[in-house]
PDB file of C-alpha atoms in Angstrom:
ATOM      1  CA  UNK A   1      -5.144  10.823  29.188  1.00  0.00           C
ATOM      2  CA  UNK A   2      -3.402   7.751  27.749  1.00  0.00           C
ATOM      3  CA  UNK A   3      -1.380   8.356  24.570  1.00  0.00           C
ATOM      4  CA  UNK A   4      -0.947   5.374  22.254  1.00  0.00           C
ATOM      5  CA  UNK A   5       1.600   5.672  19.477  1.00  0.00           C
ATOM      6  CA  UNK A   6       0.571   3.832  16.308  1.00  0.00           C
ATOM      7  CA  UNK A   7       3.246   2.944  13.781  1.00  0.00           C
ATOM      8  CA  UNK A   8       4.319   0.349  11.262  1.00  0.00           C
ATOM      9  CA  UNK A   9       6.368  -0.023   8.136  1.00  0.00           C
ATOM     10  CA  UNK A  10       5.100   0.964   4.707  1.00  0.00           C
ATOM     11  CA  UNK A  11       2.103  -1.053   3.427  1.00  0.00           C
ATOM     12  CA  UNK A  12       1.489  -2.772   6.757  1.00  0.00           C
ATOM     13  CA  UNK A  13      -2.070  -1.457   7.140  1.00  0.00           C
ATOM     14  CA  UNK A  14      -1.587   1.498   9.472  1.00  0.00           C
ATOM     15  CA  UNK A  15      -4.255   3.654   7.817  1.00  0.00           C
ATOM     16  CA  UNK A  16      -6.784   0.836   8.121  1.00  0.00           C
ATOM     17  CA  UNK A  17      -5.891   0.366  11.793  1.00  0.00           C
ATOM     18  CA  UNK A  18      -6.184   4.115  12.451  1.00  0.00           C
ATOM     19  CA  UNK A  19      -9.660   4.126  10.881  1.00  0.00           C
ATOM     20  CA  UNK A  20     -10.652   1.264  13.190  1.00  0.00           C
ATOM     21  CA  UNK A  21      -9.514   3.198  16.250  1.00  0.00           C
ATOM     22  CA  UNK A  22     -11.638   6.136  15.050  1.00  0.00           C
ATOM     23  CA  UNK A  23     -14.609   3.798  14.586  1.00  0.00           C
ATOM     24  CA  UNK A  24     -14.245   2.844  18.257  1.00  0.00           C
ATOM     25  CA  UNK A  25     -14.447   6.514  19.242  1.00  0.00           C
ATOM     26  CA  UNK A  26     -10.736   7.083  19.832  1.00  0.00           C
ATOM     27  CA  UNK A  27      -9.403  10.446  18.597  1.00  0.00           C
ATOM     28  CA  UNK A  28      -6.520   9.884  16.149  1.00  0.00           C
ATOM     29  CA  UNK A  29      -3.825  12.371  15.157  1.00  0.00           C
ATOM     30  CA  UNK A  30      -2.531  11.600  11.644  1.00  0.00           C
ATOM     31  CA  UNK A  31       1.023  12.919  11.153  1.00  0.00           C
ATOM     32  CA  UNK A  32       0.928  12.266   7.390  1.00  0.00           C
ATOM     33  CA  UNK A  33      -2.266  14.290   7.074  1.00  0.00           C
ATOM     34  CA  UNK A  34      -0.590  17.129   8.985  1.00  0.00           C
ATOM     35  CA  UNK A  35       2.337  17.057   6.529  1.00  0.00           C
ATOM     36  CA  UNK A  36      -0.079  17.198   3.569  1.00  0.00           C
ATOM     37  CA  UNK A  37      -1.861  20.158   5.153  1.00  0.00           C
ATOM     38  CA  UNK A  38       1.444  22.012   5.659  1.00  0.00           C
ATOM     39  CA  UNK A  39       2.454  21.369   2.048  1.00  0.00           C
ATOM     40  CA  UNK A  40      -0.919  22.567   0.779  1.00  0.00           C
ATOM     41  CA  UNK A  41      -1.554  25.689   2.832  1.00  0.00           C
ATOM     42  CA  UNK A  42       1.247  26.765   5.197  1.00  0.00           C
ATOM     43  CA  UNK A  43       2.810  29.719   3.390  1.00  0.00           C
ATOM     44  CA  UNK A  44       5.919  29.784   5.592  1.00  0.00           C
ATOM     45  CA  UNK A  45       6.547  26.079   5.020  1.00  0.00           C
ATOM     46  CA  UNK A  46       5.965  26.437   1.281  1.00  0.00           C
ATOM     47  CA  UNK A  47       8.397  29.381   1.096  1.00  0.00           C
ATOM     48  CA  UNK A  48      11.068  27.521   3.098  1.00  0.00           C
ATOM     49  CA  UNK A  49      10.699  24.406   0.945  1.00  0.00           C
ATOM     50  CA  UNK A  50      10.750  26.441  -2.279  1.00  0.00           C
ATOM     51  CA  UNK A  51      13.976  28.124  -1.128  1.00  0.00           C
ATOM     52  CA  UNK A  52      15.584  24.820  -0.159  1.00  0.00           C
ATOM     53  CA  UNK A  53      14.447  22.930  -3.271  1.00  0.00           C
ATOM     54  CA  UNK A  54      14.224  25.293  -6.260  1.00  0.00           C
ATOM     55  CA  UNK A  55      11.576  24.381  -8.813  1.00  0.00           C
ATOM     56  CA  UNK A  56       9.273  22.409  -6.499  1.00  0.00           C
ATOM     57  CA  UNK A  57       6.806  25.247  -5.886  1.00  0.00           C
ATOM     58  CA  UNK A  58       5.750  26.786  -9.186  1.00  0.00           C
ATOM     59  CA  UNK A  59       3.256  29.601  -8.651  1.00  0.00           C
ATOM     60  CA  UNK A  60       3.591  29.235  -4.870  1.00  0.00           C
ATOM     61  CA  UNK A  61       2.165  25.709  -4.696  1.00  0.00           C
ATOM     62  CA  UNK A  62       4.164  22.618  -3.791  1.00  0.00           C
ATOM     63  CA  UNK A  63       4.356  20.132  -6.645  1.00  0.00           C
ATOM     64  CA  UNK A  64       4.540  16.970  -4.546  1.00  0.00           C
ATOM     65  CA  UNK A  65       5.882  14.851  -7.401  1.00  0.00           C
ATOM     66  CA  UNK A  66       8.701  17.360  -8.006  1.00  0.00           C
ATOM     67  CA  UNK A  67       9.444  17.492  -4.278  1.00  0.00           C
ATOM     68  CA  UNK A  68       9.556  13.694  -4.116  1.00  0.00           C
ATOM     69  CA  UNK A  69      12.022  13.655  -7.012  1.00  0.00           C
ATOM     70  CA  UNK A  70      14.156  16.308  -5.301  1.00  0.00           C
ATOM     71  CA  UNK A  71      14.520  14.354  -2.063  1.00  0.00           C
ATOM     72  CA  UNK A  72      14.199  10.727  -3.147  1.00  0.00           C
ATOM     73  CA  UNK A  73      17.271   8.707  -2.189  1.00  0.00           C
ATOM     74  CA  UNK A  74      19.002  11.785  -0.741  1.00  0.00           C
ATOM     75  CA  UNK A  75      19.281  11.479   3.044  1.00  0.00           C
ATOM     76  CA  UNK A  76      20.581  15.040   3.493  1.00  0.00           C
ATOM     77  CA  UNK A  77      17.664  16.474   1.480  1.00  0.00           C
ATOM     78  CA  UNK A  78      15.148  14.345   3.393  1.00  0.00           C
ATOM     79  CA  UNK A  79      16.629  15.480   6.701  1.00  0.00           C
ATOM     80  CA  UNK A  80      16.444  19.110   5.576  1.00  0.00           C
ATOM     81  CA  UNK A  81      12.802  18.695   4.549  1.00  0.00           C
ATOM     82  CA  UNK A  82      12.073  17.042   7.910  1.00  0.00           C
ATOM     83  CA  UNK A  83      13.697  19.974   9.725  1.00  0.00           C
ATOM     84  CA  UNK A  84      11.157  22.266   8.042  1.00  0.00           C
ATOM     85  CA  UNK A  85       8.076  20.070   8.468  1.00  0.00           C
ATOM     86  CA  UNK A  86       8.533  18.236  11.781  1.00  0.00           C
ATOM     87  CA  UNK A  87       8.253  21.320  14.038  1.00  0.00           C
ATOM     88  CA  UNK A  88       4.997  22.229  12.272  1.00  0.00           C
ATOM     89  CA  UNK A  89       3.646  18.696  12.690  1.00  0.00           C
ATOM     90  CA  UNK A  90       4.640  18.844  16.374  1.00  0.00           C
ATOM     91  CA  UNK A  91       2.581  22.046  16.752  1.00  0.00           C
ATOM     92  CA  UNK A  92      -0.425  20.322  15.143  1.00  0.00           C
ATOM     93  CA  UNK A  93       0.035  17.354  17.476  1.00  0.00           C
ATOM     94  CA  UNK A  94       0.139  19.579  20.562  1.00  0.00           C
ATOM     95  CA  UNK A  95      -3.064  21.316  19.445  1.00  0.00           C
ATOM     96  CA  UNK A  96      -4.706  17.923  18.915  1.00  0.00           C
ATOM     97  CA  UNK A  97      -3.699  16.738  22.402  1.00  0.00           C
ATOM     98  CA  UNK A  98      -4.986  19.933  24.068  1.00  0.00           C
ATOM     99  CA  UNK A  99      -8.330  19.693  22.276  1.00  0.00           C
ATOM    100  CA  UNK A 100      -8.677  15.986  23.130  1.00  0.00           C
ATOM    101  CA  UNK A 101      -7.905  16.694  26.801  1.00  0.00           C
ATOM    102  CA  UNK A 102     -10.418  19.539  26.842  1.00  0.00           C
ATOM    103  CA  UNK A 103     -13.067  17.164  25.474  1.00  0.00           C
ATOM    104  CA  UNK A 104     -12.297  14.626  28.210  1.00  0.00           C
ATOM    105  CA  UNK A 105     -10.669  11.951  26.051  1.00  0.00           C
ATOM    106  CA  UNK A 106      -9.177   9.154  28.131  1.00  0.00           C
ATOM    107  CA  UNK A 107      -7.311   7.625  25.188  1.00  0.00           C
ATOM    108  CA  UNK A 108      -5.844   9.125  22.023  1.00  0.00           C
ATOM    109  CA  UNK A 109      -3.778   7.676  19.183  1.00  0.00           C
ATOM    110  CA  UNK A 110      -0.803   9.362  17.528  1.00  0.00           C
ATOM    111  CA  UNK A 111      -0.508   7.823  14.044  1.00  0.00           C
ATOM    112  CA  UNK A 112       3.160   8.461  13.191  1.00  0.00           C
ATOM    113  CA  UNK A 113       4.845   6.401  10.458  1.00  0.00           C
ATOM    114  CA  UNK A 114       8.421   7.040  11.662  1.00  0.00           C
ATOM    115  CA  UNK A 115       7.609   6.965  15.384  1.00  0.00           C
ATOM    116  CA  UNK A 116      10.679   4.969  16.458  1.00  0.00           C
ATOM    117  CA  UNK A 117      12.970   6.386  13.783  1.00  0.00           C
ATOM    118  CA  UNK A 118      12.364   9.944  15.047  1.00  0.00           C
ATOM    119  CA  UNK A 119      12.323   9.126  18.774  1.00  0.00           C
ATOM    120  CA  UNK A 120       8.701  10.209  19.150  1.00  0.00           C
ATOM    121  CA  UNK A 121       7.788   7.044  21.071  1.00  0.00           C
ATOM    122  CA  UNK A 122       9.110   8.797  24.186  1.00  0.00           C
ATOM    123  CA  UNK A 123       6.004  11.039  24.060  1.00  0.00           C
ATOM    124  CA  UNK A 124       3.691   8.006  24.207  1.00  0.00           C
ATOM    125  CA  UNK A 125       2.505   5.907  27.140  1.00  0.00           C
ATOM    126  CA  UNK A 126       2.290   2.788  24.964  1.00  0.00           C
ATOM    127  CA  UNK A 127       3.098   1.859  21.360  1.00  0.00           C
ATOM    128  CA  UNK A 128       1.171  -0.358  18.950  1.00  0.00           C
ATOM    129  CA  UNK A 129       2.800  -1.660  15.771  1.00  0.00           C
ATOM    130  CA  UNK A 130       0.796  -2.856  12.774  1.00  0.00           C
ATOM    131  CA  UNK A 131       2.431  -5.831  11.125  1.00  0.00           C
ATOM    132  CA  UNK A 132       1.798  -8.288   8.330  1.00  0.00           C
ATOM    133  CA  UNK A 133       3.913 -11.046   6.810  1.00  0.00           C
ATOM    134  CA  UNK A 134       6.500  -9.914   4.256  1.00  0.00           C
ATOM    135  CA  UNK A 135       4.662 -11.480   1.303  1.00  0.00           C
ATOM    136  CA  UNK A 136       1.483  -9.531   2.187  1.00  0.00           C
ATOM    137  CA  UNK A 137       3.460  -6.301   2.507  1.00  0.00           C
ATOM    138  CA  UNK A 138       5.106  -6.985  -0.854  1.00  0.00           C
ATOM    139  CA  UNK A 139       1.730  -7.604  -2.558  1.00  0.00           C
ATOM    140  CA  UNK A 140       0.389  -4.334  -1.157  1.00  0.00           C
ATOM    141  CA  UNK A 141       3.497  -2.439  -2.243  1.00  0.00           C
ATOM    142  CA  UNK A 142       3.339  -3.816  -5.786  1.00  0.00           C
ATOM    143  CA  UNK A 143      -0.238  -2.571  -6.055  1.00  0.00           C
ATOM    144  CA  UNK A 144       0.841   1.019  -5.305  1.00  0.00           C
ATOM    145  CA  UNK A 145       1.205   3.302  -8.324  1.00  0.00           C
ATOM    146  CA  UNK A 146       4.792   4.245  -9.132  1.00  0.00           C
ATOM    147  CA  UNK A 147       6.314   1.673  -6.782  1.00  0.00           C
ATOM    148  CA  UNK A 148       9.359   0.036  -8.319  1.00  0.00           C
ATOM    149  CA  UNK A 149      12.236  -1.962  -6.830  1.00  0.00           C
ATOM    150  CA  UNK A 150      14.468   1.103  -6.313  1.00  0.00           C
ATOM    151  CA  UNK A 151      11.747   3.119  -4.569  1.00  0.00           C
ATOM    152  CA  UNK A 152      10.859   0.128  -2.415  1.00  0.00           C
ATOM    153  CA  UNK A 153      14.440  -0.530  -1.346  1.00  0.00           C
ATOM    154  CA  UNK A 154      15.101   3.148  -0.633  1.00  0.00           C
ATOM    155  CA  UNK A 155      11.921   3.493   1.426  1.00  0.00           C
ATOM    156  CA  UNK A 156      12.559   0.347   3.443  1.00  0.00           C
ATOM    157  CA  UNK A 157      16.175   1.394   4.078  1.00  0.00           C
ATOM    158  CA  UNK A 158      14.952   4.532   5.898  1.00  0.00           C
ATOM    159  CA  UNK A 159      12.564   2.541   8.087  1.00  0.00           C
ATOM    160  CA  UNK A 160      13.379   0.424  11.090  1.00  0.00           C
ATOM    161  CA  UNK A 161      12.869  -3.266  10.250  1.00  0.00           C
ATOM    162  CA  UNK A 162       9.477  -4.691  11.134  1.00  0.00           C
ATOM    163  CA  UNK A 163      11.036  -7.250  13.506  1.00  0.00           C
ATOM    164  CA  UNK A 164      12.685  -4.475  15.535  1.00  0.00           C
ATOM    165  CA  UNK A 165       9.454  -2.460  15.670  1.00  0.00           C
ATOM    166  CA  UNK A 166       7.619  -5.549  16.896  1.00  0.00           C
ATOM    167  CA  UNK A 167      10.286  -6.109  19.557  1.00  0.00           C
ATOM    168  CA  UNK A 168       9.875  -2.553  20.881  1.00  0.00           C
ATOM    169  CA  UNK A 169       6.058  -2.517  20.762  1.00  0.00           C
ATOM    170  CA  UNK A 170       3.705  -2.891  23.691  1.00  0.00           C
ATOM    171  CA  UNK A 171       1.070  -4.205  21.288  1.00  0.00           C
ATOM    172  CA  UNK A 172       1.261  -5.844  17.870  1.00  0.00           C
ATOM    173  CA  UNK A 173      -1.759  -5.428  15.598  1.00  0.00           C
ATOM    174  CA  UNK A 174      -1.952  -8.178  12.952  1.00  0.00           C
ATOM    175  CA  UNK A 175      -3.049  -6.900   9.548  1.00  0.00           C
ATOM    176  CA  UNK A 176      -2.148  -9.800   7.291  1.00  0.00           C
ATOM    177  CA  UNK A 177      -5.254 -11.958   7.478  1.00  0.00           C
ATOM    178  CA  UNK A 178      -8.723 -10.498   7.935  1.00  0.00           C
ATOM    179  CA  UNK A 179     -10.089  -7.105   8.903  1.00  0.00           C
ATOM    180  CA  UNK A 180     -12.093  -8.894  11.591  1.00  0.00           C
ATOM    181  CA  UNK A 181      -8.932 -10.163  13.249  1.00  0.00           C
ATOM    182  CA  UNK A 182      -7.409  -6.683  13.106  1.00  0.00           C
ATOM    183  CA  UNK A 183     -10.535  -5.099  14.582  1.00  0.00           C
ATOM    184  CA  UNK A 184     -10.631  -7.649  17.422  1.00  0.00           C
ATOM    185  CA  UNK A 185      -6.998  -6.892  18.287  1.00  0.00           C
ATOM    186  CA  UNK A 186      -7.669  -3.150  18.281  1.00  0.00           C
ATOM    187  CA  UNK A 187     -10.827  -3.553  20.377  1.00  0.00           C
ATOM    188  CA  UNK A 188      -8.809  -5.487  22.994  1.00  0.00           C
ATOM    189  CA  UNK A 189      -6.166  -2.745  23.105  1.00  0.00           C
ATOM    190  CA  UNK A 190      -8.795  -0.017  23.488  1.00  0.00           C
ATOM    191  CA  UNK A 191     -10.521  -1.949  26.273  1.00  0.00           C
ATOM    192  CA  UNK A 192      -7.280  -2.510  28.152  1.00  0.00           C
ATOM    193  CA  UNK A 193      -6.109   1.080  27.876  1.00  0.00           C
ATOM    194  CA  UNK A 194      -9.476   2.560  28.816  1.00  0.00           C
ATOM    195  CA  UNK A 195      -9.583   0.374  31.922  1.00  0.00           C
TER     196      UNK A 195
END
């Protein structure tokens, strides 16, 4: 089974690309979705996060806005949160891979925003990076609720630059022009990897 890592910087169109892979019948593991699931229903994770960040889990539920405020711009806090969540996401990913293999999948996608930053590309056979010109990324970011200059700069500082991601990628998926162009690029990748 071929494992394709899918990554890209914030607002580059990764979710759209992942949906296109799904449309082509490729199973996709979404690391962000796994994190949301852990924050919503994993009692051990919620307890560990509540202990590490007092006040973010009133009544035993994670208040994601409060958690974001507690870790925003604080590398040590972000690393601590990652140390709680990443092992759980890894377990979800392993389950996903076992199920896909059992169903005879020849190609799967691991949609991981910080693939290179966390060294997870070593678990992939190939890596695809979604990329758009800076001005397109900036337009998309400005359209996001709550995005201001400080949040943008802090987020980008934690991510590997787009140019470096592109340099390391086996495939670059353009997302700055039309959805048709993006879909054609993804279709070519799927064809090549399935062959």
